[in-house]
Amino acid sequence: MTTISFTSGQILDIISALDEKEVALYEADDKHLAAYYMNMGAQFQRVYDRLQDVVPEKRVAELVLVS
């Protein structure tokens, strides 16, 4: 099992980077790849939204890979 921890600030940074990539690809007329990055950003946004329900001292997202 592998885990990665993200603070809410780190998740916001990831969302920002994905948004920038999406905009650049959209402007370069690569709509399919732009949609790919938009969907990834939306997934991280959902994680961030869930963190807002947690007490501020415990706002850490644990992503776990189990195989």
CSV table of N, CA, C and O in Angstrom, one decimal:
chain,number,residue,atom,x,y,z
A,1,MET,N,0.8,-1.2,0.0
A,1,MET,CA,0.0,0.0,0.0
A,1,MET,C,0.9,1.2,0.0
A,1,MET,O,1.9,1.3,0.7
A,2,THR,N,0.5,2.2,-0.8
A,2,THR,CA,1.3,3.4,-0.9
A,2,THR,C,0.3,4.6,-0.6
A,2,THR,O,-0.8,4.6,-1.1
A,3,THR,N,0.8,5.6,0.2
A,3,THR,CA,-0.1,6.7,0.5
A,3,THR,C,0.7,8.0,0.2
A,3,THR,O,1.9,8.1,0.3
A,4,ILE,N,-0.1,9.0,-0.2
A,4,ILE,CA,0.4,10.3,-0.4
A,4,ILE,C,-0.5,11.3,0.3
A,4,ILE,O,-1.7,11.2,0.2
A,5,SER,N,0.1,12.2,1.0
A,5,SER,CA,-0.7,13.2,1.8
A,5,SER,C,-0.6,14.5,1.1
A,5,SER,O,0.5,15.0,0.7
A,6,PHE,N,-1.7,15.2,1.0
A,6,PHE,CA,-1.8,16.6,0.4
A,6,PHE,C,-2.5,17.5,1.4
A,6,PHE,O,-3.6,17.1,1.9
A,7,THR,N,-2.0,18.6,1.7
A,7,THR,CA,-2.7,19.6,2.5
A,7,THR,C,-3.7,20.3,1.5
A,7,THR,O,-3.5,20.2,0.3
A,8,SER,N,-4.6,21.1,2.1
A,8,SER,CA,-5.5,21.8,1.2
A,8,SER,C,-4.8,22.8,0.3
A,8,SER,O,-5.2,23.0,-0.8
A,9,GLY,N,-3.8,23.4,0.8
A,9,GLY,CA,-3.0,24.4,0.0
A,9,GLY,C,-2.3,23.7,-1.2
A,9,GLY,O,-2.3,24.2,-2.3
A,10,GLN,N,-1.8,22.5,-0.9
A,10,GLN,CA,-1.1,21.8,-2.0
A,10,GLN,C,-2.2,21.4,-3.1
A,10,GLN,O,-1.9,21.4,-4.3
A,11,ILE,N,-3.4,21.0,-2.7
A,11,ILE,CA,-4.4,20.6,-3.6
A,11,ILE,C,-4.8,21.9,-4.5
A,11,ILE,O,-5.0,21.8,-5.7
A,12,LEU,N,-4.9,23.0,-3.8
A,12,LEU,CA,-5.2,24.2,-4.6
A,12,LEU,C,-4.1,24.5,-5.6
A,12,LEU,O,-4.4,25.0,-6.7
A,13,ASP,N,-2.8,24.3,-5.2
A,13,ASP,CA,-1.7,24.5,-6.2
A,13,ASP,C,-1.8,23.5,-7.4
A,13,ASP,O,-1.6,23.9,-8.5
A,14,ILE,N,-2.2,22.3,-7.1
A,14,ILE,CA,-2.4,21.3,-8.2
A,14,ILE,C,-3.5,21.7,-9.1
A,14,ILE,O,-3.4,21.7,-10.3
A,15,ILE,N,-4.6,22.2,-8.5
A,15,ILE,CA,-5.8,22.6,-9.3
A,15,ILE,C,-5.4,23.8,-10.2
A,15,ILE,O,-5.7,23.9,-11.4
A,16,SER,N,-4.6,24.7,-9.6
A,16,SER,CA,-4.1,25.9,-10.4
A,16,SER,C,-3.3,25.5,-11.6
A,16,SER,O,-3.4,26.0,-12.7
A,17,ALA,N,-2.3,24.6,-11.3
A,17,ALA,CA,-1.5,24.1,-12.4
A,17,ALA,C,-2.3,23.4,-13.5
A,17,ALA,O,-2.0,23.6,-14.7
A,18,LEU,N,-3.2,22.6,-13.1
A,18,LEU,CA,-4.1,21.9,-14.1
A,18,LEU,C,-4.9,22.9,-14.9
A,18,LEU,O,-5.1,22.7,-16.1
A,19,ASP,N,-5.4,23.9,-14.2
A,19,ASP,CA,-6.2,24.9,-14.9
A,19,ASP,C,-5.3,25.7,-15.9
A,19,ASP,O,-5.8,25.9,-17.1
A,20,GLU,N,-4.1,26.0,-15.6
A,20,GLU,CA,-3.2,26.7,-16.5
A,20,GLU,C,-2.9,25.8,-17.7
A,20,GLU,O,-2.9,26.3,-18.9
A,21,LYS,N,-2.7,24.5,-17.5
A,21,LYS,CA,-2.4,23.6,-18.6
A,21,LYS,C,-3.6,23.5,-19.5
A,21,LYS,O,-3.5,23.5,-20.7
A,22,GLU,N,-4.8,23.4,-18.9
A,22,GLU,CA,-6.0,23.3,-19.6
A,22,GLU,C,-6.2,24.5,-20.5
A,22,GLU,O,-6.5,24.4,-21.7
A,23,VAL,N,-6.0,25.7,-20.0
A,23,VAL,CA,-6.2,26.9,-20.8
A,23,VAL,C,-5.2,27.0,-21.9
A,23,VAL,O,-5.5,27.3,-23.1
A,24,ALA,N,-3.9,26.6,-21.7
A,24,ALA,CA,-2.9,26.6,-22.7
A,24,ALA,C,-3.2,25.7,-23.8
A,24,ALA,O,-3.1,26.0,-25.0
A,25,LEU,N,-3.7,24.5,-23.5
A,25,LEU,CA,-4.1,23.5,-24.5
A,25,LEU,C,-5.3,24.0,-25.3
A,25,LEU,O,-5.4,23.7,-26.5
A,26,TYR,N,-6.3,24.6,-24.6
A,26,TYR,CA,-7.5,25.0,-25.3
A,26,TYR,C,-7.1,26.1,-26.3
A,26,TYR,O,-7.6,26.1,-27.4
A,27,GLU,N,-6.2,27.0,-25.9
A,27,GLU,CA,-5.8,28.1,-26.8
A,27,GLU,C,-5.0,27.6,-27.9
A,27,GLU,O,-4.9,28.2,-29.0
A,28,ALA,N,-4.3,26.4,-27.7
A,28,ALA,CA,-3.5,25.8,-28.8
A,28,ALA,C,-4.4,24.9,-29.6
A,28,ALA,O,-3.9,24.2,-30.5
A,29,ASP,N,-5.7,24.9,-29.4
A,29,ASP,CA,-6.7,24.2,-30.2
A,29,ASP,C,-6.6,22.7,-30.0
A,29,ASP,O,-6.9,21.9,-30.9
A,30,ASP,N,-6.2,22.3,-28.8
A,30,ASP,CA,-6.2,20.8,-28.5
A,30,ASP,C,-7.3,20.6,-27.5
A,30,ASP,O,-7.0,20.4,-26.3
A,31,LYS,N,-8.5,20.6,-27.9
A,31,LYS,CA,-9.7,20.5,-27.1
A,31,LYS,C,-9.8,19.2,-26.3
A,31,LYS,O,-10.2,19.2,-25.1
A,32,HIS,N,-9.4,18.1,-26.9
A,32,HIS,CA,-9.5,16.8,-26.2
A,32,HIS,C,-8.5,16.8,-25.0
A,32,HIS,O,-8.9,16.3,-23.9
A,33,LEU,N,-7.3,17.2,-25.2
A,33,LEU,CA,-6.3,17.2,-24.1
A,33,LEU,C,-6.7,18.2,-23.1
A,33,LEU,O,-6.5,18.0,-21.9
A,34,ALA,N,-7.3,19.3,-23.5
A,34,ALA,CA,-7.7,20.4,-22.5
A,34,ALA,C,-8.8,19.8,-21.7
A,34,ALA,O,-8.8,20.0,-20.4
A,35,ALA,N,-9.7,19.0,-22.2
A,35,ALA,CA,-10.8,18.4,-21.5
A,35,ALA,C,-10.2,17.4,-20.5
A,35,ALA,O,-10.8,17.3,-19.4
A,36,TYR,N,-9.2,16.7,-20.9
A,36,TYR,CA,-8.5,15.7,-20.0
A,36,TYR,C,-8.0,16.4,-18.7
A,36,TYR,O,-8.3,16.0,-17.6
A,37,TYR,N,-7.3,17.6,-18.9
A,37,TYR,CA,-6.8,18.3,-17.7
A,37,TYR,C,-8.0,19.0,-17.0
A,37,TYR,O,-7.9,19.1,-15.7
A,38,MET,N,-9.0,19.4,-17.6
A,38,MET,CA,-10.2,19.9,-16.9
A,38,MET,C,-10.8,18.9,-16.0
A,38,MET,O,-11.1,19.2,-14.9
A,39,ASN,N,-10.9,17.7,-16.5
A,39,ASN,CA,-11.5,16.6,-15.7
A,39,ASN,C,-10.6,16.3,-14.5
A,39,ASN,O,-11.1,16.0,-13.4
A,40,MET,N,-9.3,16.3,-14.7
A,40,MET,CA,-8.4,16.0,-13.5
A,40,MET,C,-8.5,17.1,-12.5
A,40,MET,O,-8.6,16.9,-11.3
A,41,GLY,N,-8.6,18.4,-13.0
A,41,GLY,CA,-8.8,19.5,-12.1
A,41,GLY,C,-10.1,19.4,-11.3
A,41,GLY,O,-10.2,19.7,-10.1
A,42,ALA,N,-11.2,18.9,-12.0
A,42,ALA,CA,-12.5,18.7,-11.3
A,42,ALA,C,-12.4,17.6,-10.2
A,42,ALA,O,-13.0,17.8,-9.2
A,43,GLN,N,-11.6,16.6,-10.5
A,43,GLN,CA,-11.4,15.6,-9.4
A,43,GLN,C,-10.7,16.1,-8.2
A,43,GLN,O,-11.2,15.9,-7.1
A,44,PHE,N,-9.7,16.9,-8.4
A,44,PHE,CA,-9.0,17.5,-7.3
A,44,PHE,C,-9.9,18.5,-6.6
A,44,PHE,O,-9.8,18.7,-5.4
A,45,GLN,N,-10.7,19.2,-7.3
A,45,GLN,CA,-11.7,20.2,-6.7
A,45,GLN,C,-12.6,19.4,-5.8
A,45,GLN,O,-13.0,19.9,-4.7
A,46,ARG,N,-13.1,18.3,-6.2
A,46,ARG,CA,-14.0,17.5,-5.3
A,46,ARG,C,-13.3,17.1,-4.1
A,46,ARG,O,-13.9,17.1,-3.0
A,47,VAL,N,-12.0,16.7,-4.1
A,47,VAL,CA,-11.2,16.3,-2.9
A,47,VAL,C,-11.1,17.6,-2.1
A,47,VAL,O,-11.3,17.5,-0.8
A,48,TYR,N,-10.8,18.7,-2.7
A,48,TYR,CA,-10.7,20.0,-1.9
A,48,TYR,C,-12.0,20.3,-1.2
A,48,TYR,O,-12.0,20.7,0.0
A,49,ASP,N,-13.1,20.2,-1.9
A,49,ASP,CA,-14.4,20.5,-1.4
A,49,ASP,C,-14.7,19.6,-0.2
A,49,ASP,O,-15.3,20.0,0.8
A,50,ARG,N,-14.4,18.3,-0.3
A,50,ARG,CA,-14.6,17.4,0.9
A,50,ARG,C,-13.7,17.8,2.1
A,50,ARG,O,-14.2,17.6,3.2
A,51,LEU,N,-12.5,18.3,1.8
A,51,LEU,CA,-11.7,18.7,2.9
A,51,LEU,C,-12.2,19.9,3.7
A,51,LEU,O,-11.9,20.1,4.9
A,52,GLN,N,-13.1,20.7,3.1
A,52,GLN,CA,-13.7,21.8,3.7
A,52,GLN,C,-14.6,21.4,4.8
A,52,GLN,O,-15.0,22.2,5.7
A,53,ASP,N,-15.1,20.2,4.8
A,53,ASP,CA,-16.0,19.6,5.9
A,53,ASP,C,-15.2,19.2,7.1
A,53,ASP,O,-15.8,18.8,8.1
A,54,VAL,N,-13.9,19.2,7.0
A,54,VAL,CA,-13.0,18.7,8.1
A,54,VAL,C,-12.5,19.8,8.9
A,54,VAL,O,-12.3,20.9,8.4
A,55,VAL,N,-12.3,19.6,10.2
A,55,VAL,CA,-11.7,20.6,11.1
A,55,VAL,C,-10.4,21.0,10.5
A,55,VAL,O,-9.6,20.2,10.1
A,56,PRO,N,-10.2,22.4,10.5
A,56,PRO,CA,-9.0,22.9,9.9
A,56,PRO,C,-7.7,22.3,10.3
A,56,PRO,O,-6.8,22.1,9.5
A,57,GLU,N,-7.5,21.8,11.5
A,57,GLU,CA,-6.3,21.2,11.9
A,57,GLU,C,-6.0,19.9,11.3
A,57,GLU,O,-4.9,19.4,11.3
A,58,LYS,N,-7.1,19.3,10.7
A,58,LYS,CA,-7.0,17.9,10.1
A,58,LYS,C,-7.2,17.9,8.6
A,58,LYS,O,-7.6,16.9,8.1
A,59,ARG,N,-7.0,19.1,8.0
A,59,ARG,CA,-7.3,19.1,6.5
A,59,ARG,C,-6.2,18.6,5.7
A,59,ARG,O,-5.4,19.3,5.1
A,60,VAL,N,-6.1,17.3,5.7
A,60,VAL,CA,-5.1,16.6,4.9
A,60,VAL,C,-5.8,15.5,4.2
A,60,VAL,O,-6.5,14.7,4.7
A,61,ALA,N,-5.5,15.4,2.9
A,61,ALA,CA,-6.1,14.4,2.1
A,61,ALA,C,-5.1,13.2,1.9
A,61,ALA,O,-3.9,13.5,1.6
A,62,GLU,N,-5.5,12.0,2.2
A,62,GLU,CA,-4.7,10.9,2.1
A,62,GLU,C,-5.1,10.1,0.8
A,62,GLU,O,-6.2,9.6,0.8
A,63,LEU,N,-4.3,10.1,-0.2
A,63,LEU,CA,-4.6,9.3,-1.4
A,63,LEU,C,-3.8,8.0,-1.2
A,63,LEU,O,-2.7,8.0,-1.0
A,64,VAL,N,-4.6,6.9,-1.4
A,64,VAL,CA,-4.0,5.6,-1.1
A,64,VAL,C,-4.1,4.7,-2.4
A,64,VAL,O,-5.2,4.7,-3.0
A,65,LEU,N,-3.0,4.0,-2.7
A,65,LEU,CA,-3.0,3.1,-3.8
A,65,LEU,C,-2.9,1.7,-3.1
A,65,LEU,O,-2.0,1.4,-2.4
A,66,VAL,N,-4.0,0.9,-3.4
A,66,VAL,CA,-4.0,-0.5,-2.8
A,66,VAL,C,-4.1,-1.4,-4.0
A,66,VAL,O,-4.9,-1.2,-4.9
A,67,SER,N,-3.2,-2.4,-4.0
A,67,SER,CA,-3.3,-3.3,-5.1
A,67,SER,C,-3.2,-4.8,-4.6
A,67,SER,O,-2.8,-5.0,-3.5
